[in-house]
Amino acid sequence: MARLMKPRRAGVARIVAATGHSWRGLQACWRNEAAFRLEVVLFAPLAMVACAVQASGVERALLLASLMLVLIVELLNSGIEAAIDRIGTEYHPLSGLAKDLGSAAVTLSLLLGAIVWGCILL
């Protein structure tokens, strides 16, 4: 039987390949998504504040996790948008809905971050 997929890597080779894929994804998002660039630029000083503020270890972890979550959700949203754009450029209600839902997820992650930071710092 003909093999339709290329052979999968295993062990360390798989980890190295996965790391390369992840790095390329981060680079692509940085190049193509202005919102991601802005969030990364805001992440750096806020991460320093999270590490410098008088807070317990759990509070510090929550501050940093809320920042990371925004980046993670933005990456997923960008992936959804890329997949929808790959399907076609004509408007379709389900394509619009998928993009709107991704955008809503980013908005909720930003709101969650603001709530976490407000609860801990205020």
Coordinates of C-alpha atoms in Angstrom, one line a residue:
M1 CA 0.0 0.0 0.0
A2 CA 1.4 3.4 -0.9
R3 CA 2.2 5.6 2.0
L4 CA 0.5 9.0 1.7
M5 CA 2.3 10.7 4.6
K6 CA 6.0 11.1 5.1
P7 CA 7.5 9.1 7.9
R8 CA 7.2 10.6 11.4
R9 CA 10.2 11.5 13.3
A10 CA 10.7 10.1 16.8
G11 CA 12.6 11.0 20.0
V12 CA 14.9 14.0 19.9
A13 CA 14.5 14.5 16.1
R14 CA 10.8 15.0 16.7
I15 CA 11.4 17.5 19.5
V16 CA 13.9 19.4 17.3
A17 CA 11.5 19.4 14.3
A18 CA 8.6 20.6 16.5
T19 CA 10.7 23.4 17.9
G20 CA 11.6 24.5 14.4
H21 CA 7.9 24.5 13.4
S22 CA 7.0 26.5 16.5
W23 CA 9.8 29.1 15.8
R24 CA 8.6 29.5 12.2
G25 CA 5.0 30.0 13.5
L26 CA 6.2 32.7 15.9
Q27 CA 8.2 34.4 13.2
A28 CA 5.3 34.3 10.8
C29 CA 2.9 35.8 13.4
W30 CA 5.4 38.5 14.2
R31 CA 5.8 39.4 10.5
N32 CA 2.2 39.3 9.6
E33 CA 0.1 40.3 12.6
A34 CA 0.4 43.9 14.0
A35 CA -1.7 42.9 17.0
F36 CA 0.8 40.2 17.9
R37 CA 3.7 42.5 17.6
L38 CA 2.0 45.1 19.9
E39 CA 1.2 42.4 22.5
V40 CA 4.8 41.1 22.5
V41 CA 6.1 44.7 22.9
L42 CA 3.7 45.2 25.8
F43 CA 4.5 41.7 27.3
A44 CA 8.2 42.6 27.9
P45 CA 7.8 45.5 30.3
L46 CA 4.7 44.0 31.9
A47 CA 6.6 40.8 32.6
M48 CA 9.3 42.8 34.2
V49 CA 6.7 44.6 36.4
A50 CA 5.2 41.2 37.3
C51 CA 8.6 39.9 38.4
A52 CA 9.4 43.1 40.4
V53 CA 6.1 43.7 42.2
Q54 CA 5.6 42.6 45.8
A55 CA 3.5 39.5 45.2
S56 CA 3.4 35.9 46.2
G57 CA 4.7 33.2 43.9
V58 CA 1.2 32.3 42.9
E59 CA 0.2 35.9 42.2
R60 CA 3.4 36.4 40.1
A61 CA 2.6 33.3 38.2
L62 CA -1.0 34.5 37.5
L63 CA 0.3 37.9 36.3
L64 CA 2.8 36.2 33.9
A65 CA 0.2 33.5 32.8
S66 CA -2.4 36.1 31.9
L67 CA 0.2 37.8 29.7
M68 CA 1.2 34.5 28.0
L69 CA -2.5 33.6 27.5
V70 CA -3.0 36.7 25.4
L71 CA -0.1 35.7 23.1
I72 CA -1.3 32.1 22.9
V73 CA -4.9 33.1 22.0
E74 CA -3.5 35.6 19.4
L75 CA -1.5 32.8 17.8
L76 CA -4.6 30.6 17.7
N77 CA -6.7 33.5 16.2
S78 CA -4.0 34.1 13.6
G79 CA -4.1 30.4 12.7
I80 CA -7.8 30.4 12.3
E81 CA -7.6 33.5 10.1
A82 CA -4.8 31.9 8.0
A83 CA -6.9 28.7 7.5
I84 CA -10.0 30.7 6.6
D85 CA -8.0 32.8 4.1
R86 CA -6.5 29.6 2.6
I87 CA -10.0 28.3 1.8
G88 CA -10.9 31.4 -0.2
T89 CA -11.1 35.1 -0.4
E90 CA -14.9 35.4 -1.1
Y91 CA -17.1 36.3 1.8
H92 CA -18.9 33.4 3.6
P93 CA -20.9 33.8 6.8
L94 CA -19.2 30.9 8.4
S95 CA -15.8 32.3 7.6
G96 CA -16.8 35.6 9.1
L97 CA -18.1 33.9 12.1
A98 CA -14.9 31.9 12.6
K99 CA -12.8 35.1 12.4
D100 CA -15.2 37.0 14.8
L101 CA -15.1 34.1 17.3
G102 CA -11.3 34.2 17.2
S103 CA -11.3 37.9 17.7
A104 CA -13.7 37.5 20.6
A105 CA -11.4 35.0 22.2
V106 CA -8.5 37.5 22.0
T107 CA -10.7 40.2 23.5
L108 CA -11.7 37.9 26.4
S109 CA -8.1 37.0 27.1
L110 CA -7.2 40.7 27.3
L111 CA -10.1 41.3 29.6
L112 CA -9.0 38.4 31.8
G113 CA -5.5 39.8 31.9
A114 CA -6.9 43.2 33.0
I115 CA -9.0 41.5 35.7
V116 CA -6.1 39.4 37.0
W117 CA -3.7 42.4 37.1
G118 CA -6.4 44.6 38.7
C119 CA -7.2 42.1 41.4
I120 CA -3.6 41.5 42.3
L121 CA -2.2 45.1 42.0
L122 CA -5.1 47.1 43.4

